[in-house]
Amino acid sequence: MKIQLSDHFTYRRLLRFVFPSIVMMIFTSIYGVVDGLFVSNYVGKTPFAAINLVMPFIMIFGGFGFMIGTGGSALVAKKLGEGDNDRANQYFSMLIMLTVLLGIIISAVGIASIRKISYLLGATEDMIGDCVTYGTILISFTTAFMLQNVFQSLLITAEKPKLGLYVTVAAGVTNMVLDALFVAAFKWGLVGAAAATVLSQCVGGLLPLIYFIRPNSSLLKLVKTKLEWRPMLKACTNGSSELMSNISMSLVSIVYNFQLMRIAGENGVAAYGVIMYVNFIFIAIFIGYSVGSAPIVGYHFGAENHAELKNMLKKSLVLMGSAGLLLTALAEALASPLASLFVGYDAELFEMTCRAFRIFSISLVLAGVNILASSFFTALNNGAVSAAISFLRTLVFQMLAVLILPILLASDGIWLAIVVAEVLATAVSGIFLVIKRKQYRY
């Protein structure tokens, strides 16, 4: 049975529609984890720490893809809801053009600055070579990375979430197989890990592009268009929360690494890297649901179907709250075996990672609700509120906490910072949902 954006969504129908998106995001996170797993076990903890030091800078670039994808998806979904399919296709084509042009510019800037940025991030002389090598290879393929992120949202809007899942699985399998081949078998070290990553991004970014270039059965088509500043600015502004979230997480990760280098040294940075890899898998469930449900909200917002907006918000809050409790319990139970996979070869680092992960995982109770709230306002084409929630949650609250709490609690304060940030962000999300309910009639 085909599920359409215009349908009324029960829990069963909603979960069926968003399931491919959730699996897609989980799979994306898992193959990122495999990267770290191979580097940590086959190359060493210093190169592993180098990757974790430079990765926040690289992820900022990928954030532009999320910005265009989520903001553009909401804009395109709204046009589809209004019945203006021609304009929706023009906007869709324009967003792909923008992504390619921006990716080329970002690659040039990133490659030129990677060495200086690595030193600014705290790289030692032992780490700088690894940082530059890994960073240069990944930044060279920023366009493919951005296209992959853009299509993750737009394939859902095109009512092709399963195709998005298949592409992500293909990209993930590519990465994992090539990691095993390049890193474990050929012993190419960080070069092998980086090559595996960028080749998988080419699969994830170029396969959907080929699909849309050819005649297809989706809601969207690539058509002749020109760059128009107003809709591009609207899409970027609307998706600014996702860009802000990526930039904020990257900046916060940099501060985490500085604090950990000061308090716990290289082991602290490595432990944080493990936590981030594993945490991405759990957070991916919340992000996958939010990405998958956003086009539904955008469509019914454009169609002025306020009853369905209310239905979507109510069911989404119930699902995110329940998932938060279940995932927290799961993370606490799996802390030891997951840490062992990455750093079981070092007893001191293993103990630090287990303790840190158990504290950090408490944040999952509320993370889903806050991610949903930001995504919900993006889908309503209210980028300002979405960005405010994201900015406060991922940057202001977490930055203050990671700077202040270690003064009182040493390294435990660093791990607890995310918990405090999620509690404060939940209060902000609740306030916005209440004060905006009359405007959007949800």
Short mmCIF file of C-alpha atoms in Angstrom, two decimals:
data_model
loop_
_atom_site.label_atom_id
_atom_site.label_comp_id
_atom_site.label_asym_id
_atom_site.label_seq_id
_atom_site.Cartn_x
_atom_site.Cartn_y
_atom_site.Cartn_z
CA MET A 1 0.00 0.00 0.00
CA LYS A 2 1.47 3.32 -1.08
CA ILE A 3 1.59 6.01 1.61
CA GLN A 4 1.21 9.59 0.40
CA LEU A 5 2.00 12.91 2.07
CA SER A 6 -1.66 13.87 1.80
CA ASP A 7 -2.84 10.87 3.92
CA HIS A 8 -4.17 10.95 7.47
CA PHE A 9 -1.48 9.35 9.61
CA THR A 10 -2.21 6.78 12.30
CA TYR A 11 0.67 5.51 14.44
CA ARG A 12 1.05 2.50 12.16
CA ARG A 13 1.00 4.52 8.93
CA LEU A 14 3.36 7.13 10.39
CA LEU A 15 5.89 4.57 11.57
CA ARG A 16 5.75 2.78 8.21
CA PHE A 17 6.44 6.04 6.38
CA VAL A 18 9.34 7.18 8.58
CA PHE A 19 10.88 3.73 9.07
CA PRO A 20 13.11 3.91 5.95
CA SER A 21 14.39 7.32 7.10
CA ILE A 22 15.19 6.00 10.57
CA VAL A 23 17.02 2.97 9.17
CA MET A 24 18.77 5.25 6.69
CA MET A 25 20.13 7.51 9.43
CA ILE A 26 21.08 4.57 11.66
CA PHE A 27 22.93 2.93 8.80
CA THR A 28 24.74 6.19 8.01
CA SER A 29 25.85 6.38 11.64
CA ILE A 30 26.89 2.74 11.77
CA TYR A 31 29.22 2.99 8.81
CA GLY A 32 30.71 6.09 10.40
CA VAL A 33 31.31 4.01 13.53
CA VAL A 34 32.98 1.30 11.45
CA ASP A 35 35.44 3.93 10.18
CA GLY A 36 36.48 4.73 13.75
CA LEU A 37 36.52 1.07 14.71
CA PHE A 38 39.01 0.16 11.99
CA VAL A 39 41.25 3.18 12.62
CA SER A 40 41.33 2.65 16.39
CA ASN A 41 42.09 -1.08 16.18
CA TYR A 42 44.30 -1.25 13.06
CA VAL A 43 46.03 2.15 12.92
CA GLY A 44 46.26 3.24 16.58
CA LYS A 45 44.82 5.59 19.17
CA THR A 46 46.91 8.61 18.11
CA PRO A 47 45.56 8.57 14.51
CA PHE A 48 42.11 7.87 16.01
CA ALA A 49 42.46 10.95 18.21
CA ALA A 50 43.65 12.94 15.16
CA ILE A 51 40.48 12.03 13.25
CA ASN A 52 38.31 13.05 16.19
CA LEU A 53 40.18 16.35 16.46
CA VAL A 54 39.70 17.37 12.80
CA MET A 55 36.28 15.81 12.20
CA PRO A 56 34.26 18.70 13.74
CA PHE A 57 35.76 21.07 11.15
CA ILE A 58 34.87 18.70 8.30
CA MET A 59 31.32 18.18 9.59
CA ILE A 60 30.66 21.93 9.42
CA PHE A 61 30.95 21.66 5.63
CA GLY A 62 28.54 18.75 5.50
CA GLY A 63 26.13 20.85 7.55
CA PHE A 64 25.52 23.07 4.52
CA GLY A 65 24.06 20.02 2.79
CA PHE A 66 21.71 19.40 5.71
CA MET A 67 20.71 23.08 5.63
CA ILE A 68 19.81 23.01 1.93
CA GLY A 69 18.15 19.60 2.20
CA THR A 70 15.92 20.23 5.21
CA GLY A 71 15.12 23.87 4.44
CA GLY A 72 14.58 23.13 0.77
CA SER A 73 12.50 20.04 1.55
CA ALA A 74 10.10 22.12 3.64
CA LEU A 75 9.80 24.71 0.86
CA VAL A 76 9.23 22.07 -1.85
CA ALA A 77 6.73 20.14 0.33
CA LYS A 78 4.77 23.34 0.95
CA LYS A 79 4.52 23.98 -2.81
CA LEU A 80 3.36 20.41 -3.36
CA GLY A 81 0.72 20.89 -0.65
CA GLU A 82 -0.45 24.05 -2.43
CA GLY A 83 -0.77 22.04 -5.67
CA ASP A 84 1.99 23.99 -7.48
CA ASN A 85 4.01 21.04 -8.82
CA ASP A 86 5.81 23.05 -11.52
CA ARG A 87 7.19 25.50 -8.99
CA ALA A 88 8.13 22.62 -6.67
CA ASN A 89 10.23 21.05 -9.44
CA GLN A 90 11.89 24.37 -10.22
CA TYR A 91 12.80 24.86 -6.55
CA PHE A 92 14.05 21.28 -6.33
CA SER A 93 16.32 21.71 -9.38
CA MET A 94 17.56 25.05 -8.09
CA LEU A 95 18.57 23.49 -4.75
CA ILE A 96 20.64 20.81 -6.47
CA MET A 97 22.45 23.47 -8.54
CA LEU A 98 23.14 25.48 -5.39
CA THR A 99 24.54 22.42 -3.62
CA VAL A 100 27.02 21.64 -6.40
CA LEU A 101 28.27 25.23 -6.69
CA LEU A 102 28.60 25.68 -2.93
CA GLY A 103 30.36 22.33 -2.57
CA ILE A 104 33.06 23.31 -5.05
CA ILE A 105 33.72 26.62 -3.29
CA ILE A 106 33.83 25.00 0.16
CA SER A 107 36.29 22.33 -0.99
CA ALA A 108 38.72 24.97 -2.24
CA VAL A 109 38.55 26.97 0.99
CA GLY A 110 38.77 23.89 3.21
CA ILE A 111 41.81 22.37 1.50
CA ALA A 112 43.70 25.67 1.71
CA SER A 113 43.04 26.06 5.44
CA ILE A 114 43.16 22.50 6.84
CA ARG A 115 46.70 22.67 8.26
CA LYS A 116 46.19 25.98 10.07
CA ILE A 117 42.82 24.86 11.35
CA SER A 118 44.30 21.58 12.65
CA TYR A 119 46.85 23.51 14.72
CA LEU A 120 44.13 25.83 16.02
CA LEU A 121 42.11 22.78 17.07
CA GLY A 122 45.02 21.66 19.24
CA ALA A 123 46.86 19.17 17.03
CA THR A 124 50.29 18.17 18.30
CA GLU A 125 53.26 17.55 16.00
CA ASP A 126 52.57 13.81 16.31
CA MET A 127 48.99 14.34 15.12
CA ILE A 128 49.27 17.12 12.51
CA GLY A 129 50.27 14.89 9.59
CA ASP A 130 47.31 12.58 10.18
CA CYS A 131 44.93 15.54 10.57
CA VAL A 132 46.02 17.11 7.27
CA THR A 133 46.04 13.85 5.31
CA TYR A 134 42.61 12.69 6.45
CA GLY A 135 41.09 16.18 6.28
CA THR A 136 42.36 16.98 2.79
CA ILE A 137 40.95 13.79 1.28
CA LEU A 138 37.51 14.22 2.86
CA ILE A 139 37.23 17.94 2.09
CA SER A 140 38.09 17.29 -1.58
CA PHE A 141 34.79 15.40 -1.89
CA THR A 142 32.59 17.90 -0.03
CA THR A 143 30.22 18.22 -3.02
CA ALA A 144 29.39 14.50 -2.92
CA PHE A 145 28.96 14.66 0.87
CA MET A 146 26.60 17.63 0.59
CA LEU A 147 24.56 15.98 -2.19
CA GLN A 148 24.21 12.87 -0.03
CA ASN A 149 22.81 14.98 2.83
CA VAL A 150 20.51 16.97 0.53
CA PHE A 151 19.00 13.88 -1.08
CA GLN A 152 18.33 12.24 2.28
CA SER A 153 15.61 14.86 2.82
CA LEU A 154 14.44 15.43 -0.74
CA LEU A 155 13.92 11.73 -1.54
CA ILE A 156 11.37 11.64 1.29
CA THR A 157 9.61 14.72 -0.08
CA ALA A 158 9.54 12.97 -3.48
CA GLU A 159 7.65 10.10 -1.73
CA LYS A 160 10.64 7.80 -2.29
CA PRO A 161 11.89 7.10 1.26
CA LYS A 162 12.68 3.47 0.39
CA LEU A 163 14.94 4.59 -2.44
CA GLY A 164 16.75 6.82 0.06
CA LEU A 165 17.21 3.80 2.30
CA TYR A 166 18.56 1.65 -0.55
CA VAL A 167 21.05 4.34 -1.56
CA THR A 168 22.22 4.74 2.04
CA VAL A 169 22.63 0.99 2.45
CA ALA A 170 24.65 0.88 -0.78
CA ALA A 171 26.86 3.72 0.46
CA GLY A 172 27.27 2.10 3.86
CA VAL A 173 28.18 -1.31 2.47
CA THR A 174 30.68 0.39 0.18
CA ASN A 175 32.31 2.13 3.12
CA MET A 176 32.47 -0.93 5.35
CA VAL A 177 33.80 -3.27 2.67
CA LEU A 178 36.42 -0.75 1.57
CA ASP A 179 37.42 -0.08 5.20
CA ALA A 180 38.08 -3.79 5.67
CA LEU A 181 39.97 -3.93 2.37
CA PHE A 182 41.97 -0.68 2.54
CA VAL A 183 42.68 -0.49 6.28
CA ALA A 184 42.72 -4.09 7.55
CA ALA A 185 43.93 -5.95 4.45
CA PHE A 186 46.04 -3.44 2.47
CA LYS A 187 47.29 -1.58 5.60
CA TRP A 188 46.80 1.84 3.99
CA GLY A 189 46.13 3.46 7.36
CA LEU A 190 44.27 6.78 7.47
CA VAL A 191 44.53 7.17 3.69
CA GLY A 192 42.60 3.94 3.30
CA ALA A 193 39.94 4.99 5.82
CA ALA A 194 39.52 8.37 4.12
CA ALA A 195 39.34 6.79 0.65
CA ALA A 196 36.65 4.37 1.83
CA THR A 197 34.61 7.27 3.24
CA VAL A 198 34.73 9.51 0.17
CA LEU A 199 33.94 6.67 -2.23
CA SER A 200 30.88 5.81 -0.16
CA GLN A 201 29.83 9.48 -0.26
CA CYS A 202 30.06 9.39 -4.05
CA VAL A 203 27.66 6.44 -4.03
CA GLY A 204 25.27 8.27 -1.67
CA GLY A 205 25.42 11.57 -3.55
CA LEU A 206 25.63 10.57 -7.21
CA LEU A 207 23.16 7.66 -7.43
CA PRO A 208 20.14 9.85 -6.49
CA LEU A 209 21.39 12.54 -8.90
CA ILE A 210 21.37 10.00 -11.72
CA TYR A 211 17.89 8.84 -10.68
CA PHE A 212 16.43 12.34 -10.87
CA ILE A 213 18.20 13.19 -14.15
CA ARG A 214 16.47 10.23 -15.78
CA PRO A 215 12.66 9.87 -16.19
CA ASN A 216 11.27 8.60 -12.87
CA SER A 217 8.03 7.92 -11.00
CA SER A 218 8.60 10.29 -8.05
CA LEU A 219 6.83 13.58 -7.27
CA LEU A 220 9.93 15.55 -8.27
CA LYS A 221 11.91 15.98 -11.49
CA LEU A 222 15.06 17.86 -12.41
CA VAL A 223 13.98 20.60 -14.82
CA LYS A 224 15.55 23.62 -16.48
CA THR A 225 15.66 26.48 -14.02
CA LYS A 226 17.74 29.43 -12.94
CA LEU A 227 19.09 30.51 -9.59
CA GLU A 228 16.63 32.80 -7.81
CA TRP A 229 17.86 34.52 -4.68
CA ARG A 230 14.53 34.74 -2.84
CA PRO A 231 13.62 30.99 -2.72
CA MET A 232 17.29 30.02 -2.19
CA LEU A 233 17.53 32.44 0.73
CA LYS A 234 14.20 31.16 2.07
CA ALA A 235 15.41 27.55 1.91
CA CYS A 236 18.76 28.37 3.54
CA THR A 237 17.13 30.50 6.24
CA ASN A 238 14.55 27.81 6.92
CA GLY A 239 17.24 25.14 7.13
CA SER A 240 19.56 27.31 9.18
CA SER A 241 18.71 25.36 12.33
CA GLU A 242 20.26 22.23 10.82
CA LEU A 243 23.36 24.18 9.76
CA MET A 244 23.45 25.82 13.18
CA SER A 245 23.14 22.42 14.81
CA ASN A 246 26.08 21.05 12.82
CA ILE A 247 28.25 24.12 13.40
CA SER A 248 27.31 24.21 17.08
CA MET A 249 28.07 20.53 17.59
CA SER A 250 31.40 21.02 15.85
CA LEU A 251 32.30 24.05 17.95
CA VAL A 252 31.21 22.29 21.13
CA SER A 253 33.26 19.23 20.13
CA ILE A 254 36.28 21.49 19.75
CA VAL A 255 35.72 22.86 23.27
CA TYR A 256 35.21 19.32 24.59
CA ASN A 257 38.54 18.31 23.05
CA PHE A 258 40.34 21.33 24.51
CA GLN A 259 38.93 20.62 27.97
CA LEU A 260 39.70 16.92 27.72
CA MET A 261 43.27 17.50 26.51
CA ARG A 262 43.73 19.76 29.54
CA ILE A 263 42.12 17.45 32.10
CA ALA A 264 42.56 13.90 30.76
CA GLY A 265 45.01 14.16 27.86
CA GLU A 266 44.92 12.07 24.70
CA ASN A 267 42.87 9.35 26.43
CA GLY A 268 40.10 11.86 27.11
CA VAL A 269 39.91 12.85 23.44
CA ALA A 270 39.86 9.19 22.39
CA ALA A 271 37.10 8.40 24.93
CA TYR A 272 35.03 11.32 23.66
CA GLY A 273 35.52 10.05 20.11
CA VAL A 274 34.10 6.65 21.05
CA ILE A 275 31.11 8.28 22.76
CA MET A 276 30.40 10.46 19.73
CA TYR A 277 30.56 7.52 17.32
CA VAL A 278 28.17 5.42 19.41
CA ASN A 279 25.92 8.34 20.35
CA PHE A 280 25.41 9.12 16.65
CA ILE A 281 23.65 5.77 16.29
CA PHE A 282 21.16 6.53 19.06
CA ILE A 283 20.61 10.13 17.98
CA ALA A 284 20.15 8.89 14.39
CA ILE A 285 16.82 7.36 15.42
CA PHE A 286 15.52 10.78 16.50
CA ILE A 287 16.96 12.53 13.46
CA GLY A 288 15.63 9.85 11.11
CA TYR A 289 12.12 10.21 12.52
CA SER A 290 12.27 14.01 12.32
CA VAL A 291 13.61 14.01 8.75
CA GLY A 292 11.03 11.43 7.71
CA SER A 293 8.04 13.20 9.27
CA ALA A 294 8.98 16.79 8.30
CA PRO A 295 7.67 16.57 4.69
CA ILE A 296 4.31 15.40 6.05
CA VAL A 297 4.12 18.45 8.30
CA GLY A 298 5.25 20.73 5.46
CA TYR A 299 2.67 19.30 3.08
CA HIS A 300 -0.27 19.71 5.47
CA PHE A 301 0.96 23.17 6.44
CA GLY A 302 0.81 24.15 2.77
CA ALA A 303 -2.63 22.50 2.44
CA GLU A 304 -3.82 24.33 5.62
CA ASN A 305 -4.90 21.02 7.15
CA HIS A 306 -4.63 22.08 10.80
CA ALA A 307 -6.23 18.91 12.18
CA GLU A 308 -3.46 16.80 10.66
CA LEU A 309 -0.79 19.16 12.00
CA LYS A 310 -2.23 18.65 15.49
CA ASN A 311 -2.35 14.90 14.93
CA MET A 312 1.28 14.81 13.76
CA LEU A 313 2.59 16.84 16.71
CA LYS A 314 0.72 14.78 19.31
CA LYS A 315 1.81 11.43 17.92
CA SER A 316 5.38 12.60 17.37
CA LEU A 317 5.80 13.80 20.94
CA VAL A 318 4.50 10.48 22.28
CA LEU A 319 6.85 8.50 20.03
CA MET A 320 9.92 10.63 20.78
CA GLY A 321 9.32 10.59 24.53
CA SER A 322 8.90 6.81 24.59
CA ALA A 323 11.93 6.26 22.37
CA GLY A 324 14.04 8.48 24.64
CA LEU A 325 13.36 6.31 27.69
CA LEU A 326 14.00 3.06 25.82
CA LEU A 327 17.23 4.25 24.22
CA THR A 328 18.62 5.55 27.51
CA ALA A 329 18.07 2.16 29.14
CA LEU A 330 19.67 0.43 26.16
CA ALA A 331 22.69 2.75 26.14
CA GLU A 332 23.32 2.20 29.86
CA ALA A 333 23.18 -1.57 29.39
CA LEU A 334 25.51 -1.58 26.37
CA ALA A 335 28.14 0.89 27.66
CA SER A 336 30.74 -1.74 28.52
CA PRO A 337 30.53 -3.98 25.41
CA LEU A 338 30.45 -0.96 23.08
CA ALA A 339 33.50 0.61 24.74
CA SER A 340 35.30 -2.73 24.51
CA LEU A 341 34.83 -2.81 20.73
CA PHE A 342 36.81 0.39 20.33
CA VAL A 343 39.32 0.56 23.18
CA GLY A 344 39.30 -2.86 24.84
CA TYR A 345 43.06 -3.02 24.23
CA ASP A 346 43.71 -0.24 26.81
CA ALA A 347 42.36 -0.87 30.35
CA GLU A 348 42.60 2.73 31.58
CA LEU A 349 40.97 4.15 28.45
CA PHE A 350 38.27 1.46 28.59
CA GLU A 351 37.28 2.36 32.17
CA MET A 352 37.19 6.08 31.36
CA THR A 353 35.05 5.47 28.27
CA CYS A 354 32.52 3.28 30.13
CA ARG A 355 32.00 5.81 32.91
CA ALA A 356 31.76 8.72 30.48
CA PHE A 357 29.27 6.93 28.24
CA ARG A 358 26.94 6.05 31.14
CA ILE A 359 26.79 9.70 32.24
CA PHE A 360 26.51 11.07 28.70
CA SER A 361 23.67 8.68 27.76
CA ILE A 362 21.23 10.17 30.28
CA SER A 363 20.77 13.00 27.77
CA LEU A 364 18.92 10.65 25.41
CA VAL A 365 15.79 10.88 27.58
CA LEU A 366 15.09 14.39 26.29
CA ALA A 367 17.15 14.66 23.11
CA GLY A 368 14.41 13.28 20.84
CA VAL A 369 11.81 15.81 21.95
CA ASN A 370 14.20 18.71 21.31
CA ILE A 371 15.29 17.44 17.90
CA LEU A 372 11.63 16.98 16.97
CA ALA A 373 10.68 20.49 18.11
CA SER A 374 13.38 22.10 15.96
CA SER A 375 12.47 19.96 12.94
CA PHE A 376 8.75 20.66 13.40
CA PHE A 377 9.25 24.41 13.10
CA THR A 378 11.55 23.93 10.09
CA ALA A 379 8.70 22.00 8.42
CA LEU A 380 6.38 24.91 9.25
CA ASN A 381 8.83 27.17 7.36
CA ASN A 382 9.69 29.01 10.58
CA GLY A 383 13.47 28.87 10.41
CA ALA A 384 13.91 31.50 13.12
CA VAL A 385 12.25 29.47 15.89
CA SER A 386 13.87 26.26 14.69
CA ALA A 387 17.29 27.91 14.69
CA ALA A 388 16.71 29.40 18.15
CA ILE A 389 15.93 25.99 19.65
CA SER A 390 18.90 24.41 17.90
CA PHE A 391 21.28 27.29 18.71
CA LEU A 392 20.44 27.28 22.41
CA ARG A 393 20.44 23.47 22.68
CA THR A 394 23.59 22.61 20.78
CA LEU A 395 25.75 25.68 21.39
CA VAL A 396 24.81 28.09 24.20
CA PHE A 397 23.62 25.66 26.87
CA GLN A 398 26.19 22.98 26.10
CA MET A 399 29.08 25.42 25.73
CA LEU A 400 28.35 27.05 29.09
CA ALA A 401 27.96 23.68 30.76
CA VAL A 402 31.19 22.22 29.39
CA LEU A 403 33.11 25.31 30.51
CA ILE A 404 31.56 25.62 34.00
CA LEU A 405 30.85 22.06 35.21
CA PRO A 406 34.47 20.77 35.00
CA ILE A 407 35.42 23.44 37.55
CA LEU A 408 33.15 21.65 40.03
CA LEU A 409 33.23 18.03 38.86
CA ALA A 410 36.47 17.66 36.84
CA SER A 411 36.08 15.23 33.91
CA ASP A 412 32.62 14.09 35.09
CA GLY A 413 31.46 17.68 34.52
CA ILE A 414 32.41 17.38 30.84
CA TRP A 415 30.32 14.24 30.40
CA LEU A 416 27.38 15.75 32.32
CA ALA A 417 27.30 18.95 30.22
CA ILE A 418 25.08 17.46 27.50
CA VAL A 419 22.52 16.34 30.11
CA VAL A 420 22.20 19.85 31.54
CA ALA A 421 21.92 21.29 28.01
CA GLU A 422 19.06 18.94 27.07
CA VAL A 423 17.12 19.79 30.24
CA LEU A 424 17.35 23.52 29.51
CA ALA A 425 16.55 22.98 25.82
CA THR A 426 13.39 21.05 26.72
CA ALA A 427 12.12 24.07 28.61
CA VAL A 428 12.80 26.28 25.56
CA SER A 429 11.12 23.81 23.17
CA GLY A 430 8.04 23.65 25.39
CA ILE A 431 7.75 27.42 25.56
CA PHE A 432 7.91 27.81 21.77
CA LEU A 433 5.40 25.01 21.16
CA VAL A 434 2.95 26.67 23.54
CA ILE A 435 3.27 30.27 22.35
CA LYS A 436 3.11 29.32 18.64
CA ARG A 437 0.11 26.98 18.87
CA LYS A 438 -2.46 29.63 17.95
CA GLN A 439 -0.45 30.94 15.00
CA TYR A 440 -0.15 27.49 13.37
CA ARG A 441 -3.31 25.99 14.90
CA TYR A 442 -1.73 22.65 15.77
#
